[in-house]
Each structure stands twice: as C-alpha cells, then as structure tokens.
Tab-separated table of C-alpha atoms in Angstrom:
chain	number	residue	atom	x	y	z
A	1	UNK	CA	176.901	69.870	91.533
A	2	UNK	CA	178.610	69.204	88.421
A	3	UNK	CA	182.282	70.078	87.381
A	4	UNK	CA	183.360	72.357	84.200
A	5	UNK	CA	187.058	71.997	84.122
A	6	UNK	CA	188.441	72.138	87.446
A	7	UNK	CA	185.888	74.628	88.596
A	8	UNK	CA	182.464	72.865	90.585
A	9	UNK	CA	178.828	74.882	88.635
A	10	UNK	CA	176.184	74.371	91.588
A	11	UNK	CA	172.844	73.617	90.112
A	12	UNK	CA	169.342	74.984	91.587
A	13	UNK	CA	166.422	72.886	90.915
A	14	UNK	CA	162.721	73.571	92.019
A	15	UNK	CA	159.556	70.513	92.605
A	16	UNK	CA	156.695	70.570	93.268
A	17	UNK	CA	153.487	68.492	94.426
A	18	UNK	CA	150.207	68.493	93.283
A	19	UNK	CA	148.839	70.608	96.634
A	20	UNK	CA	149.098	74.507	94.311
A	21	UNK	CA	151.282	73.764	91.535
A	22	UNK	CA	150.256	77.628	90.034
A	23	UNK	CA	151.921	78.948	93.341
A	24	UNK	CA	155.313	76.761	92.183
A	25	UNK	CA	155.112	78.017	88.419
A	26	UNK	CA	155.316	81.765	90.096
A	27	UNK	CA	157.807	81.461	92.140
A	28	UNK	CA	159.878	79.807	89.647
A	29	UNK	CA	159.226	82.464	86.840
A	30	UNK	CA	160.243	84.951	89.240
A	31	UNK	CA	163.864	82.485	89.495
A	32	UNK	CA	163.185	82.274	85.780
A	33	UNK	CA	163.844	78.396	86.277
A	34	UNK	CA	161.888	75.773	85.400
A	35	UNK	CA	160.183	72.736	87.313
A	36	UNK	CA	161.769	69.772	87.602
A	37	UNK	CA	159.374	67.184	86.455
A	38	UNK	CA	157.946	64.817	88.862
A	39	UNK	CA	156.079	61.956	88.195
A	40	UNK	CA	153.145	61.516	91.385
A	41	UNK	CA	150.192	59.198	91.571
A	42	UNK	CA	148.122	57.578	93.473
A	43	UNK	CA	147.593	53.724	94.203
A	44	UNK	CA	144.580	52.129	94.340
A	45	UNK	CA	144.530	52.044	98.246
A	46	UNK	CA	145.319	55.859	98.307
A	47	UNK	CA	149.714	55.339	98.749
A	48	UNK	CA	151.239	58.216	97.249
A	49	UNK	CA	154.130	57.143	94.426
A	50	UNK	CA	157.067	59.813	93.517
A	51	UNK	CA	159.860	60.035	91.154
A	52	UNK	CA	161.928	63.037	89.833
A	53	UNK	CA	162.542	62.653	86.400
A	54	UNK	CA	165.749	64.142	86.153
A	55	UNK	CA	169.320	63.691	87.863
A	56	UNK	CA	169.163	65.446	91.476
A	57	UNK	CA	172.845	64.451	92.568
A	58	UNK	CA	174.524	67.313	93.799
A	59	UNK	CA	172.229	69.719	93.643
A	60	UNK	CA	170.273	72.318	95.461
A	61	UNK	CA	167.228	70.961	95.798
A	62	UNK	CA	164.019	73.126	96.782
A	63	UNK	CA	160.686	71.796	97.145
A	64	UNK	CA	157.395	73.608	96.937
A	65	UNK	CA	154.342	72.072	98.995
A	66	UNK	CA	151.770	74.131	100.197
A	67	UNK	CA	149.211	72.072	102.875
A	68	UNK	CA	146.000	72.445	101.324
A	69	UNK	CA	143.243	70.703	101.613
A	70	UNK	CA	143.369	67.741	102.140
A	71	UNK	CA	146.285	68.356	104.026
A	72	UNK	CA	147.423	64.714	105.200
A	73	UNK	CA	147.904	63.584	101.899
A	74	UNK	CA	149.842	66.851	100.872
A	75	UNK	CA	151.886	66.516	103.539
A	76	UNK	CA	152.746	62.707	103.304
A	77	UNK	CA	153.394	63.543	99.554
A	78	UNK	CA	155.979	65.991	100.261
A	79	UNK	CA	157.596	63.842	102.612
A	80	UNK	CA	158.143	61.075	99.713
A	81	UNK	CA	159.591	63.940	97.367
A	82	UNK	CA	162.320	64.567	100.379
A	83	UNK	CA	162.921	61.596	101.047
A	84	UNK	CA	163.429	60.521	97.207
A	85	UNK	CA	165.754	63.466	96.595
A	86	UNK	CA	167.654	62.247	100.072
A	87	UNK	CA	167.651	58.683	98.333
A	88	UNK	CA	169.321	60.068	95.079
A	89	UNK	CA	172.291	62.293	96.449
A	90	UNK	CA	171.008	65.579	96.529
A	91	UNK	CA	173.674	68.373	97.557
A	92	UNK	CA	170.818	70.268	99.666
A	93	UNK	CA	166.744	69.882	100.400
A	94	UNK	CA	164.727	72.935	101.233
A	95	UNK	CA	161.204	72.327	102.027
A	96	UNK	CA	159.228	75.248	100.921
A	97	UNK	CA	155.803	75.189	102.597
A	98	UNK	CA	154.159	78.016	102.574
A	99	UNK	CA	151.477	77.203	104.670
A	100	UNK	CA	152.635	74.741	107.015
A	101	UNK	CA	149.938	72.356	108.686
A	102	UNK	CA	149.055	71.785	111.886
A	103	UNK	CA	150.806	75.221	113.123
A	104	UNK	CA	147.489	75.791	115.590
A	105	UNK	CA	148.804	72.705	117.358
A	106	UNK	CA	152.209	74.525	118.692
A	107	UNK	CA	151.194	73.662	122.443
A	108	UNK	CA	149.709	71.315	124.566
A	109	UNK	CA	146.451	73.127	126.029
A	110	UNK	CA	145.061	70.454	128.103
A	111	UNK	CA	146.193	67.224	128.981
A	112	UNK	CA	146.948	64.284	126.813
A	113	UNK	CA	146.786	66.222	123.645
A	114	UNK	CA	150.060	66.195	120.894
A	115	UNK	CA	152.528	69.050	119.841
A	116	UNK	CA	151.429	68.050	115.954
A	117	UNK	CA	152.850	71.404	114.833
A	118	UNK	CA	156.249	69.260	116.539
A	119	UNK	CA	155.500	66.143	114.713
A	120	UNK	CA	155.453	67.599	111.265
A	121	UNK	CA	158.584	69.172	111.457
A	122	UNK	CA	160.243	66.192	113.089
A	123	UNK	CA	159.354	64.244	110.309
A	124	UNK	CA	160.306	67.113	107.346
A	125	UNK	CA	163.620	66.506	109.327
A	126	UNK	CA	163.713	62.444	109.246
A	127	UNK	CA	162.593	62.721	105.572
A	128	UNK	CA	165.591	64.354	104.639
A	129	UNK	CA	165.074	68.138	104.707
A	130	UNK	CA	168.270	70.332	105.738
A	131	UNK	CA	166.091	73.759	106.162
A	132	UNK	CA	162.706	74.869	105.945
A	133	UNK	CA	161.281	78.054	103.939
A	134	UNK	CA	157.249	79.617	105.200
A	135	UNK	CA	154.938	82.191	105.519
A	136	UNK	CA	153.441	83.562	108.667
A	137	UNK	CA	153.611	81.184	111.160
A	138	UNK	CA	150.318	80.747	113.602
A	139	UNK	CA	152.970	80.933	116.540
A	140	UNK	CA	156.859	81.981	116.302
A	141	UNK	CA	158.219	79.217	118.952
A	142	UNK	CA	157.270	76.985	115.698
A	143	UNK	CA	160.954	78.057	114.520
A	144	UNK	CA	162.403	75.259	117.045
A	145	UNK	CA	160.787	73.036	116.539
A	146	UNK	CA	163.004	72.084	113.561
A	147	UNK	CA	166.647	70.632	114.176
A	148	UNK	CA	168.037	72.973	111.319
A	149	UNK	CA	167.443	76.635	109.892
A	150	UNK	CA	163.821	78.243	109.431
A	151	UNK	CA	163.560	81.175	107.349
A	152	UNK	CA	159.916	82.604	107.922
A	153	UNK	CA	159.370	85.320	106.119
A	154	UNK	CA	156.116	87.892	106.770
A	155	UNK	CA	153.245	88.792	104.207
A	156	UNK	CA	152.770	92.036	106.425
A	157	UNK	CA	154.153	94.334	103.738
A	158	UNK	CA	152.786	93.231	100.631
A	159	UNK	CA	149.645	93.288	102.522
A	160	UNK	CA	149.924	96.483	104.573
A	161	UNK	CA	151.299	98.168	101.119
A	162	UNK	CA	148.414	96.978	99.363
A	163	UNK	CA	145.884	98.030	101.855
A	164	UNK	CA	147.748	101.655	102.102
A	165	UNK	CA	147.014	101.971	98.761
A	166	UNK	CA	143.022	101.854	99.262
A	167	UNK	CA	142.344	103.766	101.545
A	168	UNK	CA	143.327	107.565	102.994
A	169	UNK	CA	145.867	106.717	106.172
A	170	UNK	CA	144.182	109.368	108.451
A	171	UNK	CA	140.890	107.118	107.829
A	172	UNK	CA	142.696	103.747	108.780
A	173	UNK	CA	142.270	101.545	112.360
A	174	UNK	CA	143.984	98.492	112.445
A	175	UNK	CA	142.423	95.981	114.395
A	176	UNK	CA	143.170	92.566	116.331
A	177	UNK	CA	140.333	90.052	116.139
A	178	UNK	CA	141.953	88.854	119.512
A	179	UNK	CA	145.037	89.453	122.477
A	180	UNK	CA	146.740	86.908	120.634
A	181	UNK	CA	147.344	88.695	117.557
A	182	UNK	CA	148.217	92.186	119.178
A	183	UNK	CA	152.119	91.791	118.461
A	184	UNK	CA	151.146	91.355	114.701
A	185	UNK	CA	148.813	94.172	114.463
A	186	UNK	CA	151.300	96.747	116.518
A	187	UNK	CA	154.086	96.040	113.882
A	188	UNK	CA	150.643	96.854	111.293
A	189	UNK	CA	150.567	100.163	112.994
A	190	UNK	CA	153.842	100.809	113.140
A	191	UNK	CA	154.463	100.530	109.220
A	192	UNK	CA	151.201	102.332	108.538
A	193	UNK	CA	151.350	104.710	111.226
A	194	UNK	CA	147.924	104.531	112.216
A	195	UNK	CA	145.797	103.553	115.884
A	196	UNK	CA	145.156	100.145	116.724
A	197	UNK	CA	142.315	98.735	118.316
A	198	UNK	CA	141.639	95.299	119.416
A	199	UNK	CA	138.163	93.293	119.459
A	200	UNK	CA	137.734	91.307	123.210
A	201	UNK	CA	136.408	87.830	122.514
A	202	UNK	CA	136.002	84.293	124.631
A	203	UNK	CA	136.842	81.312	122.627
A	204	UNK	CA	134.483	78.009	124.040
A	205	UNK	CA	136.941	75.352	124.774
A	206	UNK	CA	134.923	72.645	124.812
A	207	UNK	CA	133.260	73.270	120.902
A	208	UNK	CA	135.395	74.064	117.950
A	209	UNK	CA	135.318	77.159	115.889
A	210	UNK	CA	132.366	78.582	118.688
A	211	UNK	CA	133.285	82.279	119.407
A	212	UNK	CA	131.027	84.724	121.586
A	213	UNK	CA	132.641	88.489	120.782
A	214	UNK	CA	132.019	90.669	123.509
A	215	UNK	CA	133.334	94.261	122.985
A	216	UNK	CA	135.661	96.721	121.219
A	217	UNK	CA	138.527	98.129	122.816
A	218	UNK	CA	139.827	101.535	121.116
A	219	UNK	CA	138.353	104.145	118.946
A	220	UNK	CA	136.857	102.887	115.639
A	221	UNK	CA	133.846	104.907	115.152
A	222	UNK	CA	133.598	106.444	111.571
A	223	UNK	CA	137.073	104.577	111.104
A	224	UNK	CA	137.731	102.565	108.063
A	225	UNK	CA	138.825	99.065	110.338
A	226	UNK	CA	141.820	96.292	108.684
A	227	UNK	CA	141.104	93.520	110.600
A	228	UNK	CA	144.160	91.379	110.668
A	229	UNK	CA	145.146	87.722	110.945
A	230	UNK	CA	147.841	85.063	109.672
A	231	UNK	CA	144.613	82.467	108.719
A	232	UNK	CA	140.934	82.524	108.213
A	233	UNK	CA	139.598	78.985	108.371
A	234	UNK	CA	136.036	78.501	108.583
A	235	UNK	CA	135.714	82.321	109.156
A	236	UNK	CA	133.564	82.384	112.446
A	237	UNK	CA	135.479	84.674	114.672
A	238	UNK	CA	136.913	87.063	111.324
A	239	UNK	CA	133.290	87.438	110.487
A	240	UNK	CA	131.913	87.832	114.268
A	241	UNK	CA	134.511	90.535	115.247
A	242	UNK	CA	133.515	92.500	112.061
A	243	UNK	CA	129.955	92.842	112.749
A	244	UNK	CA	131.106	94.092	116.546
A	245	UNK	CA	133.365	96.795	114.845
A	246	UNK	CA	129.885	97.610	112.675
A	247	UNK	CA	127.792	97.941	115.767
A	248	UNK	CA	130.592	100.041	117.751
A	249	UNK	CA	130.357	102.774	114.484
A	250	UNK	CA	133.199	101.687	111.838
A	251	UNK	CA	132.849	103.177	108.536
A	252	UNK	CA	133.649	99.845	106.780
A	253	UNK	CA	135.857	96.809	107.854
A	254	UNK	CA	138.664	95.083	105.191
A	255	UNK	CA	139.572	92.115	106.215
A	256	UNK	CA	143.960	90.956	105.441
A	257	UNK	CA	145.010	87.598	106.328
A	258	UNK	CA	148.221	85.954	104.824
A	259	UNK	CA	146.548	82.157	104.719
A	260	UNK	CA	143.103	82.054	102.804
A	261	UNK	CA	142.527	78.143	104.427
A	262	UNK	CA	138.205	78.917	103.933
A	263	UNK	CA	137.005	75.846	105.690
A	264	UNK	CA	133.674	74.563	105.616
A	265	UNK	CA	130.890	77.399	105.675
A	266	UNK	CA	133.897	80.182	105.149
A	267	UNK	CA	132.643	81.185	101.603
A	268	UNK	CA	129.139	81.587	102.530
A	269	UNK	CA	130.288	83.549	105.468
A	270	UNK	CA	132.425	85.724	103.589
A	271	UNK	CA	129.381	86.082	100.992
A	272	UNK	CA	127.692	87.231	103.652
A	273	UNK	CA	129.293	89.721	105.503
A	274	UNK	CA	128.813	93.036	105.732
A	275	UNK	CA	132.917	93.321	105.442
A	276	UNK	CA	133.770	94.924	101.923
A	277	UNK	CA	137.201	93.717	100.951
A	278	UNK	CA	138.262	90.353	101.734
A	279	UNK	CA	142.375	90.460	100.665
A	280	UNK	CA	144.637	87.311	100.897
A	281	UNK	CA	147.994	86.327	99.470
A	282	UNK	CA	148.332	82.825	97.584
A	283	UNK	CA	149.785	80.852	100.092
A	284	UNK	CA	146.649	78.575	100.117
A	285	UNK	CA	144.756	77.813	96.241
A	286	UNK	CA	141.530	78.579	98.000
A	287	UNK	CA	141.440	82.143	98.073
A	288	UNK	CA	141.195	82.355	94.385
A	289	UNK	CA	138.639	79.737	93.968
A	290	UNK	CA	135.954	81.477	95.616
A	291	UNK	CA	134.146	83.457	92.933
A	292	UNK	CA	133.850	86.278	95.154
A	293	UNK	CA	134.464	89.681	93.838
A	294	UNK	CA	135.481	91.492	97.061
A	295	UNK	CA	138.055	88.640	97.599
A	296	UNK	CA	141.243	89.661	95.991
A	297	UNK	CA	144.452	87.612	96.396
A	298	UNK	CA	147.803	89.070	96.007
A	299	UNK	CA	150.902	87.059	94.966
A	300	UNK	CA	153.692	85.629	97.317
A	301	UNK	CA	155.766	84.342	94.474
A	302	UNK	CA	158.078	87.261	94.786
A	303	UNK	CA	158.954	87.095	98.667
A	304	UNK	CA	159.647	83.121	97.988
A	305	UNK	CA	161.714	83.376	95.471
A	306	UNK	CA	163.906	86.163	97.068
A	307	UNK	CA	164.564	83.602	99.792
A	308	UNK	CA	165.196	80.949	97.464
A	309	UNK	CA	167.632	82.837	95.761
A	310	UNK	CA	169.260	84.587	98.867
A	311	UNK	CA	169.593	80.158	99.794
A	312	UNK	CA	171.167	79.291	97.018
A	313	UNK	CA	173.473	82.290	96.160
A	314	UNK	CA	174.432	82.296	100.342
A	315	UNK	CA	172.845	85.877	100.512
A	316	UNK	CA	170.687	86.750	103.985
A	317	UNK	CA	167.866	85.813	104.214
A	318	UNK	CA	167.400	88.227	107.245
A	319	UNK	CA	167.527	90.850	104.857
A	320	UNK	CA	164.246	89.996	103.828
A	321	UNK	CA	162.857	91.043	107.443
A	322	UNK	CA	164.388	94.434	107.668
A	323	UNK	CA	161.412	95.872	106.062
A	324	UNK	CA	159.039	95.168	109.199
C-alpha cells in the first residue's frame, strides 16, 4: 500500500510459477494487469530458488500456481513464492491454485494412510497464505481444511453452457461415471434441464486406476450422453463407463471434466475411444497439449479473475456461485 497525500492507493499485484504460466497471462489480461516478474531456478541438486523482482510491501499479493505435473516441485515452488512475499511485507497473499494437488487424498480410507489433501493446505497456511482461490474441488470438506477463507468457484457453467450449445436439449442425458459424483451431475441437470443417469461401477481397492463397470442405471438409449467429472487422470474409468453407455444404446457420449490431469496412457485412451468430444477447461496445461482434435479446452481465465477482483475490490465472491 502506498500513500498519495493523506489518502492510502492499495496496489494489486499478480505471480506466477513456472507450473502454466499461459493460464497466469489470461487471467491477468482479463485484470488488464501485468505479472510481476519473478526470478525461479533450479539448483543443481533440484532446490527451487525465488525472488520477486519488484517491491511487494503493502500490497495485495495473488499468486497463480496450478499443480501440474510434476506436481511436488510445483507445489514446493509456490510455497517459496509465499513465503518470500510473507518475508518482504506483503499487505495480503492469495494462493491461486487452480488445480490443487493431492485433493483425492481428503480422507483416510484404510488405516495408516495420510490426509495429504490436509497437509498441503496446512503448509499454504505456514508459508504465509491468508486465503486460498480454486476450481472444482475432488471433495467439498477440502474447504476446512484451511485455517482461513476458500473461495472455490465451479467450472459447471462455462462447461454446461458450452455443451448446451452443441447439442439439441431434448437429445441430452447427463451422466455420472459413479455415486460419488451424483450431487455434481443433479446440479448438471438442473441448469440444463435434462434426465440424468448414472453408470454403476466397483473400484478394486487393492490396484490403482483398475475399474470393472457393471451397468447403466437410467434411460440413455438413442440419447446423446455428457459424461461428467471434476478430473480425468489416466482416463480408465471416463473411458470404461463410455463404452457401457455405447453398449446400453447412446447415440454418442461427450465427455466435460473441469481438470484435464491425462496421466500416463490418458491420451492414447482418449485417441481411442469411441467418445466424440473430449471438452476441458485450462485449469491443467495438459489438455491443450494433446494434439487431439475432439479435445477442446475452454478458458477459466475469466471466472479467476472475477474472484480476484471481487478480493481485492472487497466485492462477494459468493456472487460468483449464484449462477449454479
């Protein structure tokens, strides 16, 4: 914050790491700001060095991080920016991370396992952040888990908006790949205003990412089916609970997730598919790198910076939600 007369000018100032800088330069031509530069390498033994390269004291500090692969490091490098801006008298720190890692590990499903999803946000909050900004959320209780506010804001209706716009509404099912994900695609049917259906599946415990899909519950034959998720990683159950809604008579199947993470075989997979339209937002840099042409990515920039601004200016950020 710096003083003009007697009166105090707050100052907003936007970073960013090296995890999707692209995703930072949109959101802050949408502020119409500019990026603060940061200086970030790496040491020979892989330790992360940081500094901003401009005076932070007093300000509003908001920092853009989305956890990419490889996520540790992306992480641990936002961490350092925090805790720099802490170190150098920043007014405010905002950690703006899109996706935020380790959100599958919200629970402890057998014994001896961590609360990771926990960890990270415990150590956002020993860094030096004062609130947290993200997208979608694998689980809600997520929310407090940090000692301070969490705005998460929903890619549902750029998503659903975008879909709506492909297809006739009288020819639309939306669909959950699981009973996890019901909530989500009810509020998808609600702003639509179309049936929902839900594929039944059995998850092996013991093996990662090893899905058996058993059957189809609701209507979808000679339905055009929007199978929806918050993340696809390596694309095993998205791509198994398609093929059931193709062998219980769908039309087609379009695929909307808000997190294109695309692990390991996910490409091929997706390649591969029988599913036409694969549509993401840019919360993750993968989506866009696939080469695909029935992968289409739409832009998050907008929602961001709304939020950013609503921050800064003390707006609501619940007004944000009132579209859902």
């Amino acid at each position: 914050m710096r003083r003009t007369g007697t009166a105090a000018v707050r100052r907003m100032l936007l970073f960013t790491g090296r995890a999707h800088p692209a995703l930072a330069g949109h959101i802050a031509a949408e502020l119409g700001t500019g990026i603060v530069p940061t200086q970030a390498r790496d040491f020979a033994n892989g330790e992360i060095y940081v500094r901003h390269e401009a005076s932070v004291r007093g300000a509003d500090c908001f920092v853009v991080q989305s956890h990419t692969d490889p996520i540790n490091t992306w992480i641990m490098e936002q961490l350092i920016m925090v805790d720099a801006l802490k170190r150098a008298s920043a007014r405010s720190i905002t950690v703006v991370a899109p996706f935020y890692g380790y959100s599958r590990q919200d629970k402890k499903h057998r014994g001896r396992e961590p609360i990771s999803a926990r960890l990270v946000a415990d150590l956002m909050g020993a860094a030096g952040a004062d609130r947290i900004i993200t997208i979608d959320l694998h689980t809600d209780q997520i929310v407090g888990f940090f000692d301070g506010p969490v705005d998460h804001l929903f890619a549902m209706p750029i998503l659903a908006d975008h879909i709506a716009g492909l297809e006739p509404r009288d020819r639309l099912t939306v669909v959950s790949p699981d009973a996890g994900r019901v909530r989500v695609a009810d509020r998808w049917c609600d702003r639509l205003g179309v049936p929902l259906a839900i594929v039944h599946k059995k998850r092996d415990k013991d093996v990662a990412h090893q899905v058996s899909v058993h059957e189809v519950v609701g209507d979808v034959a000679g339905r055009v089916c929007v199978l929806v998720d918050d993340m696809i990683d390596t694309a095993g159950t998205i791509c198994a609970a398609a093929e059931a809604l193709y062998e219980a008579g769908a039309d087609d199947v379009i695929v909307a997730a808000t997190h294109g993470i695309l692990s390991g075989p996910a490409v091929d997979r997706l390649k591969n598919s029988r599913v036409s339209r694969f549509v993401f937002t840019d919360t993750l840099p993968s989506a866009a790198d696939t080469g695909l042409d029935k992968v289409e990515v739409l832009s998050i920039a907008p929602l961001i910076a709304q939020a950013v601004r609503e921050i800064f200016e003390n707006g609501s950020v619940t007004s944000l939600l009132d579209d859902l």
